[in-house]
Amino acid sequence: MLGAPFALTVSLSQARRLTAAESSAAGVSIPDVNAGETLFDYIQRIKGKHDSKFYRQLLGAANEFKEGDQFIGVAAVDEQSRHNARQLLAATRIVDLEGHPIYEDDLNRYINKNMADADTRPVNLTLGELKQLLLEASETKIKQIAGTLSSDVIGCVVKLMTNDELITVGAKVFNPLPGSQLGAKGYLGARIQPNSPTDNLDDIFWQVLDGWSYAVGDVVLGTNPVSSEPESVQAVELQLREILETFGIADVLPHCVLSHIDVQAEVERRSPASTALWFQSIAGCDAANQTFDIDLKKMRDYARSRTGKYALYFETGQGADFTNGHSHGFDMVLHESRKYGFARALSREVALAQMQAGQAAAPWVHLNDVAGFIGPEVFRTREQLVRCCLEDIVMGKLHGLMIGLDVCSTLHMDVSLDDLDWCLEQIMPANPGYLMALPTKIDPMLGYLTTGFQDHVRIREKFGYRVNDAMWAFFQQLGVIDAQGKPTKHFGDPTWVYLQYRRKKGDSRPEERILDEGRRRLADVRSRGVFLATGYGEKPSALSPDLQQQIDRIYHDAKQSIWAELTPAFIATLPASVPIKTQSTSRSEFILHPATGEALAPASQTAIKQLRQQYDAQYNVQIVISDGLNALSIMDEDQLEPFLQELRTQLKTAGFHPAEQNILVQSGRVRAGYRIGETLFGGLDGNRALLHIIGERPGTGHHTFSVYMTSPPGSVWGQPGQVDHNITRVVSGIAATALKPTRAARDTVRILQQMNLG
């Protein structure tokens, strides 16, 4: 994946509820177990010998139900089977579990390599006894033991806990970042996520000031970029750094642009000290990490290079491995736990590098669990979202990590705006380290639901959580809160923060003149469809009524977008197109079972083969158009047509030979394009590019599409499954009201030229 925008394949709607009958009923049946029987006793009794596949199914059956586990065949078929799986697991000793590796690869060996040397490891405890110890022991005792537990053991013990028990453990284990209260007991931080549909620096600037006007934003200023080009990433990095340096708080609060870590390293090479905290999405197995274009050597090398104050920032999420086709037959909780093991091991690499550099070992490393970012194929309900967050809080803390949450949802999950508030109420007693923070619950670029600035205000009021002390003092200095921590008349006024910014820059103009300038700039940002919160409703924790109405309108538009399908009238108007279909037989199946939208229907596969014969290798670019998760973005006027016209003009000017016919895919996902490319280009000479235009991200307030660019040699296309996201580039947020289609077309061809140059 190419940084966070690509990692979040966001799709939104709740035009109707999806019924249980629309999903598979496959599951693991465990009708009865004997008293005191362990997992391995049961496997021996049923199978006659150890069976690795059955072993993984039993472990998965111990989980609370989630659709992702069901999809790969490891979910319990009923509550009795789930109860029995937990009984077997509780009776199993740690040493026996670790003696039967669930899945072996280089990552698993790396994260567990030091475990066997620990003298204090409680290997003879059963998982049930370990659970009781975690519930009853002090934080000090838990930390002594947790540091010796493998990721698989940590992933297994949370399966045995109720939500209340997970809260009990989460509420007494804390791993604050060095020299701060971030991640400490009684504190809840915030990552301001100032995303822009076009990487507009003013959009980003004003969202930061907006957050601070509500006394929110103390963990990191972390922007998800639209473009992963080093020049664009560098510009955003420098903008974030400039804000922090102007206010004199760069040593308190880091900044980060969530592009691929290779891009961040290149930006730092070009412009030393432009970056602070380095980001990377990580996975729980080697194959899934390859999808992110990382491996052990790369990440260990980067970890060893981070000897300054700010080190590494990771993002994970249950189900990411599964959606990338790398489940390896074991469940999402265990995959997630291994990701935390990876983060723990890399944190130790940072600490060692700091000591070797003659510094104290103080690794500033934290992890954000993006729970709910994939969709209903992983889990669909608010109860499952809560369960996922509580599991991950405990697993993260037991791994010694400062862990935050993105308690988020795509709108085609059965989780509404109000449901997210309910979820936060259930999760907050476990005291995660931080949450995301945006002007509203809707991200203007990624188009998913998460936590807004005023959610933080409400949580602080209800649970008494505090902000990192140094940043709280800063907010008092800004004048948005008073000495008693109460909102002042400037609370929720980003133009007031702008005034303080201008004064720090030495601007001596009259106050009202600067405020007027701020109001004009704020209006410009809003005119681009980027939400900014000002003021509040009946109380400081409520959105202003007009903004709330705007968010409700966008929410309902997003619901319609995801269920929309390409109409026969539109298809008839698209010139020179070859219409094909995937294996999705309905919109519901397309949403619930993404794999069906990644594979072509047999008749369509035949049509592509015939097209290959017609082309006779004369074209090196094929344009593919899919409805994706937002067909309206493809059908809206003044969007696709100007993009295609400019794209074809630019391609020919640059010397490419695009096929005259477009391939139009109904119920198509990104990987459907890869399958087309394999059939169309496999074995041909030279680089062959597939440009996949696909509707995405309803919920941003714009009807946007993206173009995914893949251009390997024909020899690579000829290896089924070899082409994937790791060699694909993307231009996203394309709409008449966001990234203009003609500009996006020029960007596409420019990037394609760079790709072909290597």
PDB file of C-alpha atoms in Angstrom, residues 336-477:
ATOM      1  CA  GLU A 336      -3.240  -8.108  15.225  1.00  0.00           C
ATOM      2  CA  SER A 337      -1.256  -9.292  18.239  1.00  0.00           C
ATOM      3  CA  ARG A 338       1.687 -10.175  15.994  1.00  0.00           C
ATOM      4  CA  LYS A 339       1.636  -6.625  14.636  1.00  0.00           C
ATOM      5  CA  TYR A 340       2.047  -5.358  18.178  1.00  0.00           C
ATOM      6  CA  GLY A 341       4.886  -7.825  18.625  1.00  0.00           C
ATOM      7  CA  PHE A 342       6.508  -6.323  15.541  1.00  0.00           C
ATOM      8  CA  ALA A 343       6.104  -2.811  16.989  1.00  0.00           C
ATOM      9  CA  ARG A 344       7.512  -3.963  20.344  1.00  0.00           C
ATOM     10  CA  ALA A 345      10.562  -5.504  18.681  1.00  0.00           C
ATOM     11  CA  LEU A 346      11.214  -2.391  16.578  1.00  0.00           C
ATOM     12  CA  SER A 347      10.869  -0.214  19.668  1.00  0.00           C
ATOM     13  CA  ARG A 348      13.632  -2.273  21.262  1.00  0.00           C
ATOM     14  CA  GLU A 349      15.764  -1.696  18.156  1.00  0.00           C
ATOM     15  CA  VAL A 350      15.290   2.059  18.611  1.00  0.00           C
ATOM     16  CA  ALA A 351      16.262   1.835  22.283  1.00  0.00           C
ATOM     17  CA  LEU A 352      19.399  -0.125  21.443  1.00  0.00           C
ATOM     18  CA  ALA A 353      20.372   2.366  18.735  1.00  0.00           C
ATOM     19  CA  GLN A 354      19.917   5.238  21.176  1.00  0.00           C
ATOM     20  CA  MET A 355      22.189   3.567  23.720  1.00  0.00           C
ATOM     21  CA  GLN A 356      24.806   2.827  21.068  1.00  0.00           C
ATOM     22  CA  ALA A 357      24.696   6.532  20.172  1.00  0.00           C
ATOM     23  CA  GLY A 358      25.497   7.382  23.802  1.00  0.00           C
ATOM     24  CA  GLN A 359      21.973   8.466  24.688  1.00  0.00           C
ATOM     25  CA  ALA A 360      19.399   7.243  27.169  1.00  0.00           C
ATOM     26  CA  ALA A 361      17.088   4.526  25.901  1.00  0.00           C
ATOM     27  CA  ALA A 362      13.848   6.494  25.487  1.00  0.00           C
ATOM     28  CA  PRO A 363      12.100   5.294  22.322  1.00  0.00           C
ATOM     29  CA  TRP A 364       9.226   7.591  21.324  1.00  0.00           C
ATOM     30  CA  VAL A 365       7.234   4.875  19.576  1.00  0.00           C
ATOM     31  CA  HIS A 366       3.489   4.496  19.539  1.00  0.00           C
ATOM     32  CA  LEU A 367       0.823   2.628  17.642  1.00  0.00           C
ATOM     33  CA  ASN A 368      -2.600   3.595  16.352  1.00  0.00           C
ATOM     34  CA  ASP A 369      -5.154   0.814  15.973  1.00  0.00           C
ATOM     35  CA  VAL A 370      -7.434   1.834  13.104  1.00  0.00           C
ATOM     36  CA  ALA A 371     -10.437  -0.233  14.154  1.00  0.00           C
ATOM     37  CA  GLY A 372     -13.284  -0.393  11.667  1.00  0.00           C
ATOM     38  CA  PHE A 373     -11.480   1.061   8.647  1.00  0.00           C
ATOM     39  CA  ILE A 374     -12.091  -1.811   6.244  1.00  0.00           C
ATOM     40  CA  GLY A 375     -15.802  -2.505   6.321  1.00  0.00           C
ATOM     41  CA  PRO A 376     -18.464  -5.139   6.927  1.00  0.00           C
ATOM     42  CA  GLU A 377     -16.372  -7.954   5.470  1.00  0.00           C
ATOM     43  CA  VAL A 378     -14.319  -7.718   8.690  1.00  0.00           C
ATOM     44  CA  PHE A 379     -17.064  -6.795  11.149  1.00  0.00           C
ATOM     45  CA  ARG A 380     -20.390  -5.045  10.754  1.00  0.00           C
ATOM     46  CA  THR A 381     -21.854  -3.935  14.057  1.00  0.00           C
ATOM     47  CA  ARG A 382     -21.138  -1.413  16.772  1.00  0.00           C
ATOM     48  CA  GLU A 383     -20.806  -4.210  19.340  1.00  0.00           C
ATOM     49  CA  GLN A 384     -18.060  -5.812  17.274  1.00  0.00           C
ATOM     50  CA  LEU A 385     -16.281  -2.476  16.938  1.00  0.00           C
ATOM     51  CA  VAL A 386     -16.272  -2.100  20.721  1.00  0.00           C
ATOM     52  CA  ARG A 387     -14.983  -5.649  21.179  1.00  0.00           C
ATOM     53  CA  CYS A 388     -12.206  -5.086  18.649  1.00  0.00           C
ATOM     54  CA  CYS A 389     -11.088  -1.873  20.364  1.00  0.00           C
ATOM     55  CA  LEU A 390     -11.033  -3.428  23.832  1.00  0.00           C
ATOM     56  CA  GLU A 391      -9.089  -6.469  22.617  1.00  0.00           C
ATOM     57  CA  ASP A 392      -6.562  -4.252  20.910  1.00  0.00           C
ATOM     58  CA  ILE A 393      -6.124  -1.870  23.853  1.00  0.00           C
ATOM     59  CA  VAL A 394      -5.216  -4.782  26.111  1.00  0.00           C
ATOM     60  CA  MET A 395      -2.967  -6.498  23.568  1.00  0.00           C
ATOM     61  CA  GLY A 396      -1.172  -3.225  22.870  1.00  0.00           C
ATOM     62  CA  LYS A 397      -0.636  -2.434  26.533  1.00  0.00           C
ATOM     63  CA  LEU A 398       0.571  -5.969  27.319  1.00  0.00           C
ATOM     64  CA  HIS A 399       3.123  -5.532  24.534  1.00  0.00           C
ATOM     65  CA  GLY A 400       4.440  -2.459  26.355  1.00  0.00           C
ATOM     66  CA  LEU A 401       3.116  -0.036  23.765  1.00  0.00           C
ATOM     67  CA  MET A 402       1.501   3.347  24.020  1.00  0.00           C
ATOM     68  CA  ILE A 403      -1.563   2.511  21.947  1.00  0.00           C
ATOM     69  CA  GLY A 404      -4.170   4.843  20.539  1.00  0.00           C
ATOM     70  CA  LEU A 405      -7.387   4.146  18.680  1.00  0.00           C
ATOM     71  CA  ASP A 406      -9.089   5.317  15.559  1.00  0.00           C
ATOM     72  CA  VAL A 407     -12.608   4.315  16.630  1.00  0.00           C
ATOM     73  CA  CYS A 408     -13.924   4.581  13.127  1.00  0.00           C
ATOM     74  CA  SER A 409     -16.451   3.227  10.698  1.00  0.00           C
ATOM     75  CA  THR A 410     -17.229   3.080   7.036  1.00  0.00           C
ATOM     76  CA  LEU A 411     -20.850   3.913   6.510  1.00  0.00           C
ATOM     77  CA  HIS A 412     -21.731   0.602   4.908  1.00  0.00           C
ATOM     78  CA  MET A 413     -21.044  -0.989   8.281  1.00  0.00           C
ATOM     79  CA  ASP A 414     -24.014  -1.062  10.641  1.00  0.00           C
ATOM     80  CA  VAL A 415     -22.466   1.794  12.632  1.00  0.00           C
ATOM     81  CA  SER A 416     -23.979   5.266  12.467  1.00  0.00           C
ATOM     82  CA  LEU A 417     -22.797   8.655  13.703  1.00  0.00           C
ATOM     83  CA  ASP A 418     -24.780   8.155  16.910  1.00  0.00           C
ATOM     84  CA  ASP A 419     -23.461   4.605  17.250  1.00  0.00           C
ATOM     85  CA  LEU A 420     -19.905   5.930  17.299  1.00  0.00           C
ATOM     86  CA  ASP A 421     -20.765   8.034  20.349  1.00  0.00           C
ATOM     87  CA  TRP A 422     -22.129   4.905  22.023  1.00  0.00           C
ATOM     88  CA  CYS A 423     -18.964   2.991  21.137  1.00  0.00           C
ATOM     89  CA  LEU A 424     -16.772   5.660  22.714  1.00  0.00           C
ATOM     90  CA  GLU A 425     -18.817   5.439  25.927  1.00  0.00           C
ATOM     91  CA  GLN A 426     -18.135   1.692  26.103  1.00  0.00           C
ATOM     92  CA  ILE A 427     -14.445   1.879  25.217  1.00  0.00           C
ATOM     93  CA  MET A 428     -13.176   4.863  27.188  1.00  0.00           C
ATOM     94  CA  PRO A 429     -13.107   3.141  30.623  1.00  0.00           C
ATOM     95  CA  ALA A 430     -10.177   1.076  29.267  1.00  0.00           C
ATOM     96  CA  ASN A 431      -8.226   4.364  28.886  1.00  0.00           C
ATOM     97  CA  PRO A 432      -6.506   4.127  25.495  1.00  0.00           C
ATOM     98  CA  GLY A 433      -3.606   6.492  24.946  1.00  0.00           C
ATOM     99  CA  TYR A 434      -5.274   8.693  22.363  1.00  0.00           C
ATOM    100  CA  LEU A 435      -7.935   9.085  19.686  1.00  0.00           C
ATOM    101  CA  MET A 436      -8.074  10.748  16.281  1.00  0.00           C
ATOM    102  CA  ALA A 437      -9.241  14.360  16.178  1.00  0.00           C
ATOM    103  CA  LEU A 438     -10.882  16.098  13.217  1.00  0.00           C
ATOM    104  CA  PRO A 439     -13.140  19.158  12.997  1.00  0.00           C
ATOM    105  CA  THR A 440     -16.129  16.821  12.625  1.00  0.00           C
ATOM    106  CA  LYS A 441     -16.663  13.065  12.630  1.00  0.00           C
ATOM    107  CA  ILE A 442     -16.214  12.932   8.827  1.00  0.00           C
ATOM    108  CA  ASP A 443     -12.738  13.012   7.310  1.00  0.00           C
ATOM    109  CA  PRO A 444     -12.820  15.440   4.337  1.00  0.00           C
ATOM    110  CA  MET A 445     -10.307  13.431   2.322  1.00  0.00           C
ATOM    111  CA  LEU A 446     -10.671   9.783   3.380  1.00  0.00           C
ATOM    112  CA  GLY A 447     -14.430   9.996   3.811  1.00  0.00           C
ATOM    113  CA  TYR A 448     -14.839   7.753   6.836  1.00  0.00           C
ATOM    114  CA  LEU A 449     -16.285   8.336  10.298  1.00  0.00           C
ATOM    115  CA  THR A 450     -14.069   8.901  13.327  1.00  0.00           C
ATOM    116  CA  THR A 451     -13.785  11.221  16.345  1.00  0.00           C
ATOM    117  CA  GLY A 452     -14.147  14.993  16.115  1.00  0.00           C
ATOM    118  CA  PHE A 453     -12.636  17.733  18.248  1.00  0.00           C
ATOM    119  CA  GLN A 454     -15.787  18.116  20.306  1.00  0.00           C
ATOM    120  CA  ASP A 455     -15.930  14.378  20.992  1.00  0.00           C
ATOM    121  CA  HIS A 456     -12.703  14.946  22.914  1.00  0.00           C
ATOM    122  CA  VAL A 457     -14.306  17.782  24.847  1.00  0.00           C
ATOM    123  CA  ARG A 458     -17.246  15.518  25.732  1.00  0.00           C
ATOM    124  CA  ILE A 459     -14.993  12.629  26.789  1.00  0.00           C
ATOM    125  CA  ARG A 460     -12.891  14.911  28.977  1.00  0.00           C
ATOM    126  CA  GLU A 461     -16.056  16.162  30.660  1.00  0.00           C
ATOM    127  CA  LYS A 462     -17.523  12.683  31.223  1.00  0.00           C
ATOM    128  CA  PHE A 463     -14.445  10.660  32.181  1.00  0.00           C
ATOM    129  CA  GLY A 464     -12.201  13.353  33.634  1.00  0.00           C
ATOM    130  CA  TYR A 465      -9.352  12.557  31.247  1.00  0.00           C
ATOM    131  CA  ARG A 466      -6.584  15.089  30.895  1.00  0.00           C
ATOM    132  CA  VAL A 467      -4.367  16.412  28.110  1.00  0.00           C
ATOM    133  CA  ASN A 468      -0.565  16.107  28.210  1.00  0.00           C
ATOM    134  CA  ASP A 469       0.512  18.673  30.807  1.00  0.00           C
ATOM    135  CA  ALA A 470       2.857  20.650  28.548  1.00  0.00           C
ATOM    136  CA  MET A 471       0.181  21.028  25.871  1.00  0.00           C
ATOM    137  CA  TRP A 472      -2.487  21.925  28.428  1.00  0.00           C
ATOM    138  CA  ALA A 473      -0.252  24.778  29.578  1.00  0.00           C
ATOM    139  CA  PHE A 474       0.117  25.798  25.928  1.00  0.00           C
ATOM    140  CA  PHE A 475      -3.665  25.870  25.469  1.00  0.00           C
ATOM    141  CA  GLN A 476      -3.925  28.085  28.535  1.00  0.00           C
ATOM    142  CA  GLN A 477      -1.304  30.400  27.071  1.00  0.00           C
TER     143      GLN A 477
END
